[in-house]
PDB file of C-alpha atoms in Angstrom:
ATOM      1  CA  MET N  53      74.688 -25.069  -4.559  1.00  0.00           C
ATOM      2  CA  PRO N  54      73.456 -22.627  -1.921  1.00  0.00           C
ATOM      3  CA  ILE N  55      70.081 -22.311  -0.281  1.00  0.00           C
ATOM      4  CA  ARG N  56      68.672 -18.856   0.379  1.00  0.00           C
ATOM      5  CA  ILE N  57      66.922 -18.560   3.716  1.00  0.00           C
ATOM      6  CA  PRO N  58      65.546 -15.498   5.546  1.00  0.00           C
ATOM      7  CA  ASP N  59      68.283 -13.143   6.723  1.00  0.00           C
ATOM      8  CA  HIS N  60      69.472 -13.807  10.310  1.00  0.00           C
ATOM      9  CA  LEU N  61      67.485 -17.062  10.609  1.00  0.00           C
ATOM     10  CA  PRO N  62      68.920 -18.933  13.654  1.00  0.00           C
ATOM     11  CA  ALA N  63      69.117 -22.143  11.621  1.00  0.00           C
ATOM     12  CA  ARG N  64      71.855 -20.579   9.502  1.00  0.00           C
ATOM     13  CA  LYS N  65      74.649 -21.258  12.001  1.00  0.00           C
ATOM     14  CA  THR N  66      73.622 -24.907  12.364  1.00  0.00           C
ATOM     15  CA  LEU N  67      73.454 -25.395   8.602  1.00  0.00           C
ATOM     16  CA  GLU N  68      76.823 -23.736   7.978  1.00  0.00           C
ATOM     17  CA  ASN N  69      78.448 -25.869  10.685  1.00  0.00           C
ATOM     18  CA  GLU N  70      77.156 -28.923   8.820  1.00  0.00           C
ATOM     19  CA  GLY N  71      78.624 -27.749   5.527  1.00  0.00           C
ATOM     20  CA  VAL N  72      75.417 -26.502   3.918  1.00  0.00           C
ATOM     21  CA  VAL N  73      76.093 -23.450   1.736  1.00  0.00           C
ATOM     22  CA  VAL N  74      73.735 -20.680   2.869  1.00  0.00           C
ATOM     23  CA  MET N  75      73.111 -17.404   1.068  1.00  0.00           C
ATOM     24  CA  ASP N  76      71.365 -14.278   2.333  1.00  0.00           C
ATOM     25  CA  SER N  77      69.006 -12.077   0.327  1.00  0.00           C
ATOM     26  CA  SER N  78      71.589  -9.436  -0.614  1.00  0.00           C
ATOM     27  CA  ARG N  79      73.933 -11.996  -2.130  1.00  0.00           C
ATOM     28  CA  ALA N  80      71.079 -13.850  -3.817  1.00  0.00           C
ATOM     29  CA  SER N  81      69.952 -10.665  -5.571  1.00  0.00           C
ATOM     30  CA  ARG N  82      73.340 -10.475  -7.328  1.00  0.00           C
ATOM     31  CA  GLN N  83      73.193 -14.037  -8.662  1.00  0.00           C
ATOM     32  CA  ASP N  84      72.433 -14.437 -12.366  1.00  0.00           C
ATOM     33  CA  ILE N  85      70.674 -17.732 -11.696  1.00  0.00           C
ATOM     34  CA  ARG N  86      66.980 -18.514 -11.536  1.00  0.00           C
ATOM     35  CA  PRO N  87      66.652 -20.531  -8.296  1.00  0.00           C
ATOM     36  CA  LEU N  88      63.982 -23.093  -7.551  1.00  0.00           C
ATOM     37  CA  ARG N  89      61.344 -21.410  -5.416  1.00  0.00           C
ATOM     38  CA  ILE N  90      60.295 -23.717  -2.582  1.00  0.00           C
ATOM     39  CA  GLY N  91      57.675 -22.911   0.049  1.00  0.00           C
ATOM     40  CA  LEU N  92      57.515 -24.675   3.419  1.00  0.00           C
ATOM     41  CA  LEU N  93      54.206 -24.516   5.286  1.00  0.00           C
ATOM     42  CA  ASN N  94      55.455 -25.276   8.785  1.00  0.00           C
ATOM     43  CA  LEU N  95      52.642 -26.597  10.990  1.00  0.00           C
ATOM     44  CA  MET N  96      54.878 -28.051  13.699  1.00  0.00           C
ATOM     45  CA  PRO N  97      55.067 -26.452  17.180  1.00  0.00           C
ATOM     46  CA  ASN N  98      58.873 -26.199  17.218  1.00  0.00           C
ATOM     47  CA  LYS N  99      59.271 -24.081  14.116  1.00  0.00           C
ATOM     48  CA  GLU N 100      63.041 -23.617  14.415  1.00  0.00           C
ATOM     49  CA  ARG N 101      63.827 -27.324  14.678  1.00  0.00           C
ATOM     50  CA  THR N 102      61.510 -28.215  11.784  1.00  0.00           C
ATOM     51  CA  GLU N 103      62.738 -25.491   9.451  1.00  0.00           C
ATOM     52  CA  THR N 104      66.345 -26.535  10.141  1.00  0.00           C
ATOM     53  CA  GLN N 105      65.594 -30.170   9.293  1.00  0.00           C
ATOM     54  CA  PHE N 106      63.979 -29.281   5.985  1.00  0.00           C
ATOM     55  CA  ALA N 107      66.572 -26.652   5.064  1.00  0.00           C
ATOM     56  CA  ARG N 108      69.285 -29.247   5.705  1.00  0.00           C
ATOM     57  CA  LEU N 109      67.713 -31.662   3.225  1.00  0.00           C
ATOM     58  CA  ILE N 110      66.806 -29.074   0.620  1.00  0.00           C
ATOM     59  CA  GLY N 111      70.222 -27.436   0.857  1.00  0.00           C
ATOM     60  CA  SER N 112      71.994 -30.715   0.069  1.00  0.00           C
ATOM     61  CA  THR N 113      70.788 -30.715  -3.544  1.00  0.00           C
ATOM     62  CA  PRO N 114      72.943 -29.514  -6.470  1.00  0.00           C
ATOM     63  CA  LEU N 115      70.357 -26.817  -7.234  1.00  0.00           C
ATOM     64  CA  GLN N 116      70.139 -23.252  -5.979  1.00  0.00           C
ATOM     65  CA  ILE N 117      67.080 -22.971  -3.743  1.00  0.00           C
ATOM     66  CA  ASP N 118      65.058 -19.974  -2.589  1.00  0.00           C
ATOM     67  CA  LEU N 119      63.242 -21.175   0.547  1.00  0.00           C
ATOM     68  CA  THR N 120      60.181 -19.281   1.792  1.00  0.00           C
ATOM     69  CA  LEU N 121      58.918 -20.157   5.275  1.00  0.00           C
ATOM     70  CA  VAL N 122      55.126 -19.989   5.436  1.00  0.00           C
ATOM     71  CA  ARG N 123      52.676 -20.131   8.334  1.00  0.00           C
ATOM     72  CA  ILE N 124      48.934 -20.287   8.789  1.00  0.00           C
ATOM     73  CA  THR N 125      47.581 -16.736   8.785  1.00  0.00           C
ATOM     74  CA  GLU N 126      45.100 -16.890  11.653  1.00  0.00           C
ATOM     75  CA  HIS N 127      46.629 -19.517  13.950  1.00  0.00           C
ATOM     76  CA  VAL N 128      48.418 -18.253  17.073  1.00  0.00           C
ATOM     77  CA  SER N 129      51.445 -20.393  17.918  1.00  0.00           C
ATOM     78  CA  LYS N 130      51.899 -21.409  21.556  1.00  0.00           C
ATOM     79  CA  HIS N 131      55.507 -22.524  21.165  1.00  0.00           C
ATOM     80  CA  THR N 132      57.045 -19.917  18.857  1.00  0.00           C
ATOM     81  CA  SER N 133      57.004 -16.197  19.571  1.00  0.00           C
ATOM     82  CA  GLU N 134      55.050 -13.845  17.354  1.00  0.00           C
ATOM     83  CA  GLU N 135      58.224 -11.787  16.948  1.00  0.00           C
ATOM     84  CA  TYR N 136      60.059 -14.802  15.513  1.00  0.00           C
ATOM     85  CA  LEU N 137      57.202 -15.611  13.150  1.00  0.00           C
ATOM     86  CA  ASN N 138      56.860 -12.015  11.975  1.00  0.00           C
ATOM     87  CA  THR N 139      60.608 -11.821  11.333  1.00  0.00           C
ATOM     88  CA  PHE N 140      61.192 -15.062   9.456  1.00  0.00           C
ATOM     89  CA  TYR N 141      57.808 -16.283   8.207  1.00  0.00           C
ATOM     90  CA  SER N 142      55.322 -15.145   5.603  1.00  0.00           C
ATOM     91  CA  THR N 143      51.632 -15.743   6.177  1.00  0.00           C
ATOM     92  CA  TRP N 144      49.895 -17.767   3.493  1.00  0.00           C
ATOM     93  CA  GLU N 145      47.687 -14.773   2.704  1.00  0.00           C
ATOM     94  CA  SER N 146      50.805 -12.763   1.875  1.00  0.00           C
ATOM     95  CA  VAL N 147      52.157 -15.370  -0.588  1.00  0.00           C
ATOM     96  CA  ARG N 148      48.953 -16.672  -2.163  1.00  0.00           C
ATOM     97  CA  GLU N 149      49.527 -14.661  -5.355  1.00  0.00           C
ATOM     98  CA  ARG N 150      53.012 -16.105  -5.803  1.00  0.00           C
ATOM     99  CA  LYS N 151      54.035 -19.157  -7.824  1.00  0.00           C
ATOM    100  CA  PHE N 152      56.262 -21.891  -6.400  1.00  0.00           C
ATOM    101  CA  ASP N 153      58.209 -24.670  -8.072  1.00  0.00           C
ATOM    102  CA  GLY N 154      57.672 -26.797  -5.000  1.00  0.00           C
ATOM    103  CA  PHE N 155      55.638 -26.548  -1.817  1.00  0.00           C
ATOM    104  CA  ILE N 156      55.937 -28.715   1.306  1.00  0.00           C
ATOM    105  CA  VAL N 157      53.175 -29.114   3.889  1.00  0.00           C
ATOM    106  CA  THR N 158      54.468 -30.581   7.152  1.00  0.00           C
ATOM    107  CA  GLY N 159      52.768 -32.679   9.766  1.00  0.00           C
ATOM    108  CA  ALA N 160      50.963 -31.190  12.757  1.00  0.00           C
ATOM    109  CA  PRO N 161      50.260 -32.424  16.316  1.00  0.00           C
ATOM    110  CA  VAL N 162      46.509 -32.735  15.730  1.00  0.00           C
ATOM    111  CA  ALA N 163      46.295 -36.434  14.842  1.00  0.00           C
ATOM    112  CA  ASN N 164      43.520 -37.119  17.358  1.00  0.00           C
ATOM    113  CA  ILE N 165      41.235 -34.332  16.154  1.00  0.00           C
ATOM    114  CA  PRO N 166      38.746 -34.836  13.287  1.00  0.00           C
ATOM    115  CA  PHE N 167      39.941 -32.832  10.290  1.00  0.00           C
ATOM    116  CA  GLU N 168      36.927 -30.524  10.216  1.00  0.00           C
ATOM    117  CA  GLU N 169      37.438 -29.661  13.900  1.00  0.00           C
ATOM    118  CA  VAL N 170      41.035 -28.471  13.493  1.00  0.00           C
ATOM    119  CA  ARG N 171      40.960 -24.746  14.213  1.00  0.00           C
ATOM    120  CA  TYR N 172      42.689 -23.748  10.982  1.00  0.00           C
ATOM    121  CA  TRP N 173      40.942 -26.310   8.726  1.00  0.00           C
ATOM    122  CA  PRO N 174      39.154 -23.679   6.558  1.00  0.00           C
ATOM    123  CA  GLU N 175      42.494 -22.076   5.705  1.00  0.00           C
ATOM    124  CA  MET N 176      44.023 -25.504   5.105  1.00  0.00           C
ATOM    125  CA  LEU N 177      41.309 -26.186   2.534  1.00  0.00           C
ATOM    126  CA  ASP N 178      42.163 -22.934   0.763  1.00  0.00           C
ATOM    127  CA  ILE N 179      45.863 -23.765   0.801  1.00  0.00           C
ATOM    128  CA  MET N 180      45.379 -27.297  -0.510  1.00  0.00           C
ATOM    129  CA  ASN N 181      43.182 -26.052  -3.346  1.00  0.00           C
ATOM    130  CA  TRP N 182      45.625 -23.219  -4.084  1.00  0.00           C
ATOM    131  CA  THR N 183      48.496 -25.667  -4.641  1.00  0.00           C
ATOM    132  CA  GLY N 184      46.713 -26.949  -7.742  1.00  0.00           C
ATOM    133  CA  SER N 185      47.100 -23.616  -9.538  1.00  0.00           C
ATOM    134  CA  ASN N 186      50.150 -21.970  -7.967  1.00  0.00           C
ATOM    135  CA  VAL N 187      52.548 -24.846  -7.310  1.00  0.00           C
ATOM    136  CA  HIS N 188      54.291 -27.109  -9.803  1.00  0.00           C
ATOM    137  CA  GLN N 189      54.808 -29.972  -7.312  1.00  0.00           C
ATOM    138  CA  THR N 190      53.507 -30.334  -3.766  1.00  0.00           C
ATOM    139  CA  MET N 191      54.647 -32.745  -1.079  1.00  0.00           C
ATOM    140  CA  PHE N 192      52.300 -33.400   1.831  1.00  0.00           C
ATOM    141  CA  ILE N 193      53.902 -35.044   4.864  1.00  0.00           C
ATOM    142  CA  CYS N 194      52.474 -36.968   7.844  1.00  0.00           C
ATOM    143  CA  TRP N 195      49.296 -35.194   9.032  1.00  0.00           C
ATOM    144  CA  GLY N 196      49.547 -32.937   5.994  1.00  0.00           C
ATOM    145  CA  ALA N 197      49.360 -36.044   3.786  1.00  0.00           C
ATOM    146  CA  GLN N 198      46.398 -37.467   5.707  1.00  0.00           C
ATOM    147  CA  ALA N 199      44.577 -34.153   5.422  1.00  0.00           C
ATOM    148  CA  ALA N 200      45.205 -33.843   1.686  1.00  0.00           C
ATOM    149  CA  LEU N 201      44.161 -37.444   0.994  1.00  0.00           C
ATOM    150  CA  HIS N 202      40.985 -36.827   2.984  1.00  0.00           C
ATOM    151  CA  HIS N 203      40.240 -33.607   1.110  1.00  0.00           C
ATOM    152  CA  PHE N 204      41.169 -34.584  -2.433  1.00  0.00           C
ATOM    153  CA  HIS N 205      40.289 -38.285  -2.438  1.00  0.00           C
ATOM    154  CA  GLN N 206      38.020 -38.917   0.568  1.00  0.00           C
ATOM    155  CA  ALA N 207      40.527 -41.463   1.904  1.00  0.00           C
ATOM    156  CA  LYS N 208      39.482 -42.916   5.252  1.00  0.00           C
ATOM    157  CA  ARG N 209      41.794 -42.478   8.222  1.00  0.00           C
ATOM    158  CA  TYR N 210      41.569 -44.818  11.189  1.00  0.00           C
ATOM    159  CA  ARG N 211      43.227 -45.158  14.578  1.00  0.00           C
ATOM    160  CA  MET N 212      45.655 -48.085  14.810  1.00  0.00           C
ATOM    161  CA  ALA N 213      45.549 -50.522  17.741  1.00  0.00           C
ATOM    162  CA  LYS N 214      48.879 -49.125  18.931  1.00  0.00           C
ATOM    163  CA  LYS N 215      51.232 -46.413  17.807  1.00  0.00           C
ATOM    164  CA  ALA N 216      53.594 -47.373  14.993  1.00  0.00           C
ATOM    165  CA  PHE N 217      56.991 -46.269  16.228  1.00  0.00           C
ATOM    166  CA  GLY N 218      60.440 -47.277  15.052  1.00  0.00           C
ATOM    167  CA  VAL N 219      62.378 -47.863  11.854  1.00  0.00           C
ATOM    168  CA  PHE N 220      60.720 -50.383   9.556  1.00  0.00           C
ATOM    169  CA  ARG N 221      61.682 -52.085   6.319  1.00  0.00           C
ATOM    170  CA  HIS N 222      59.363 -51.147   3.459  1.00  0.00           C
ATOM    171  CA  LYS N 223      58.969 -52.214  -0.167  1.00  0.00           C
ATOM    172  CA  LEU N 224      58.871 -50.231  -3.390  1.00  0.00           C
ATOM    173  CA  VAL N 225      55.629 -51.374  -4.992  1.00  0.00           C
ATOM    174  CA  GLY N 226      54.877 -48.866  -7.746  1.00  0.00           C
ATOM    175  CA  GLY N 227      56.238 -48.729 -11.261  1.00  0.00           C
ATOM    176  CA  PRO N 228      59.354 -46.802 -12.302  1.00  0.00           C
ATOM    177  CA  THR N 229      59.258 -43.264 -10.966  1.00  0.00           C
ATOM    178  CA  PRO N 230      61.817 -40.453 -10.747  1.00  0.00           C
ATOM    179  CA  TRP N 231      60.767 -39.825  -7.138  1.00  0.00           C
ATOM    180  CA  LEU N 232      62.440 -43.015  -5.957  1.00  0.00           C
ATOM    181  CA  ARG N 233      65.498 -43.004  -8.181  1.00  0.00           C
ATOM    182  CA  GLY N 234      68.452 -44.292  -6.186  1.00  0.00           C
ATOM    183  CA  PHE N 235      66.295 -46.013  -3.553  1.00  0.00           C
ATOM    184  CA  SER N 236      66.882 -49.641  -2.665  1.00  0.00           C
ATOM    185  CA  ASP N 237      63.978 -52.033  -3.238  1.00  0.00           C
ATOM    186  CA  SER N 238      63.474 -52.335   0.528  1.00  0.00           C
ATOM    187  CA  PRO N 239      64.261 -48.986   2.181  1.00  0.00           C
ATOM    188  CA  MET N 240      64.282 -48.526   5.944  1.00  0.00           C
ATOM    189  CA  VAL N 241      61.802 -45.808   6.938  1.00  0.00           C
ATOM    190  CA  PRO N 242      61.346 -44.118  10.344  1.00  0.00           C
ATOM    191  CA  VAL N 243      57.718 -44.193  11.486  1.00  0.00           C
ATOM    192  CA  SER N 244      55.943 -42.383  14.325  1.00  0.00           C
ATOM    193  CA  ARG N 245      52.157 -42.178  13.986  1.00  0.00           C
ATOM    194  CA  TYR N 246      48.899 -43.301  15.561  1.00  0.00           C
ATOM    195  CA  ASN N 247      46.759 -43.349  12.417  1.00  0.00           C
ATOM    196  CA  ASP N 248      46.728 -45.165   9.110  1.00  0.00           C
ATOM    197  CA  ILE N 249      44.855 -44.849   5.826  1.00  0.00           C
ATOM    198  CA  ASP N 250      42.432 -47.592   4.804  1.00  0.00           C
ATOM    199  CA  LYS N 251      43.839 -48.975   1.548  1.00  0.00           C
ATOM    200  CA  ALA N 252      40.373 -50.035   0.422  1.00  0.00           C
ATOM    201  CA  SER N 253      39.305 -46.382   0.476  1.00  0.00           C
ATOM    202  CA  LEU N 254      42.123 -45.177  -1.781  1.00  0.00           C
ATOM    203  CA  SER N 255      41.115 -43.729  -5.122  1.00  0.00           C
ATOM    204  CA  LYS N 256      42.266 -45.303  -8.390  1.00  0.00           C
ATOM    205  CA  ASP N 257      43.881 -41.942  -9.070  1.00  0.00           C
ATOM    206  CA  LEU N 258      46.484 -42.747  -6.414  1.00  0.00           C
ATOM    207  CA  GLU N 259      49.517 -44.973  -6.876  1.00  0.00           C
ATOM    208  CA  ILE N 260      51.186 -46.526  -3.841  1.00  0.00           C
ATOM    209  CA  LEU N 261      54.959 -46.141  -4.188  1.00  0.00           C
ATOM    210  CA  ILE N 262      56.241 -47.402  -0.819  1.00  0.00           C
ATOM    211  CA  ASP N 263      54.374 -49.807   1.439  1.00  0.00           C
ATOM    212  CA  ASN N 264      54.637 -52.016   4.496  1.00  0.00           C
ATOM    213  CA  GLU N 265      52.069 -54.781   4.950  1.00  0.00           C
ATOM    214  CA  GLU N 266      52.020 -54.449   8.740  1.00  0.00           C
ATOM    215  CA  ILE N 267      52.021 -50.700   9.348  1.00  0.00           C
ATOM    216  CA  GLY N 268      50.480 -49.508   6.108  1.00  0.00           C
ATOM    217  CA  VAL N 269      51.121 -47.195   3.217  1.00  0.00           C
ATOM    218  CA  CYS N 270      54.198 -44.987   3.353  1.00  0.00           C
ATOM    219  CA  MET N 271      54.158 -42.939   0.151  1.00  0.00           C
ATOM    220  CA  LEU N 272      51.719 -42.325  -2.693  1.00  0.00           C
ATOM    221  CA  ALA N 273      51.738 -40.374  -5.940  1.00  0.00           C
ATOM    222  CA  ASP N 274      48.685 -38.590  -7.308  1.00  0.00           C
ATOM    223  CA  LYS N 275      47.859 -39.258 -10.960  1.00  0.00           C
ATOM    224  CA  THR N 276      45.446 -36.333 -11.248  1.00  0.00           C
ATOM    225  CA  ARG N 277      47.419 -33.556  -9.564  1.00  0.00           C
ATOM    226  CA  ARG N 278      51.104 -32.850  -9.109  1.00  0.00           C
ATOM    227  CA  ALA N 279      51.305 -34.136  -5.546  1.00  0.00           C
ATOM    228  CA  LEU N 280      53.118 -36.663  -3.393  1.00  0.00           C
ATOM    229  CA  TYR N 281      51.850 -37.936  -0.055  1.00  0.00           C
ATOM    230  CA  MET N 282      54.404 -39.103   2.508  1.00  0.00           C
ATOM    231  CA  LEU N 283      52.589 -40.594   5.497  1.00  0.00           C
ATOM    232  CA  ASN N 284      55.694 -41.256   7.640  1.00  0.00           C
TER     233      ASN N 284
END
């Protein structure tokens, strides 16, 4: 099924060349189908590369998807032009009254900065709290996952002795869950991070789904809110 992305988004050509069915707004408006509404809060410097990667994955599902690209309202990007952002992205302030079936929060290159010192941390707090009322299911990834675990569960982040980098074998350690349907018991997972979460600090409201004893937790599910945390 097709994925609807902003009209004239540069990623469209790449996706179509890879066989992803892409639909523009005019065609989508004529479809008698209620698509899944997915928001992507893109915190990465290279917006175009990141949005293409996520659109590729989301567009491979059998569902019709309406993808909204979202950015921090106040933050000024150093690597993506304001013209590009104004053309293809919505600020969070402009979508905060909307409801989403799913919302993805990406990583960000601020791993060495204390959370409270990140320039856009106040808005991040608002966004994370907002997902509880306006989003059916949220997925926090990499730094986004660390930030959400810190905010919602006071999980302790620490700097590892050396950067975890490579593709590592992990284990499924949680109970049966639809999130991992089709996974092998020992999936290979790409990892690239400097920080880890102290398992001893994890709340009982969190369930570890994927783990590696040497490089730490990979994925957790939240029992109290509709959220997944993917640390890799």
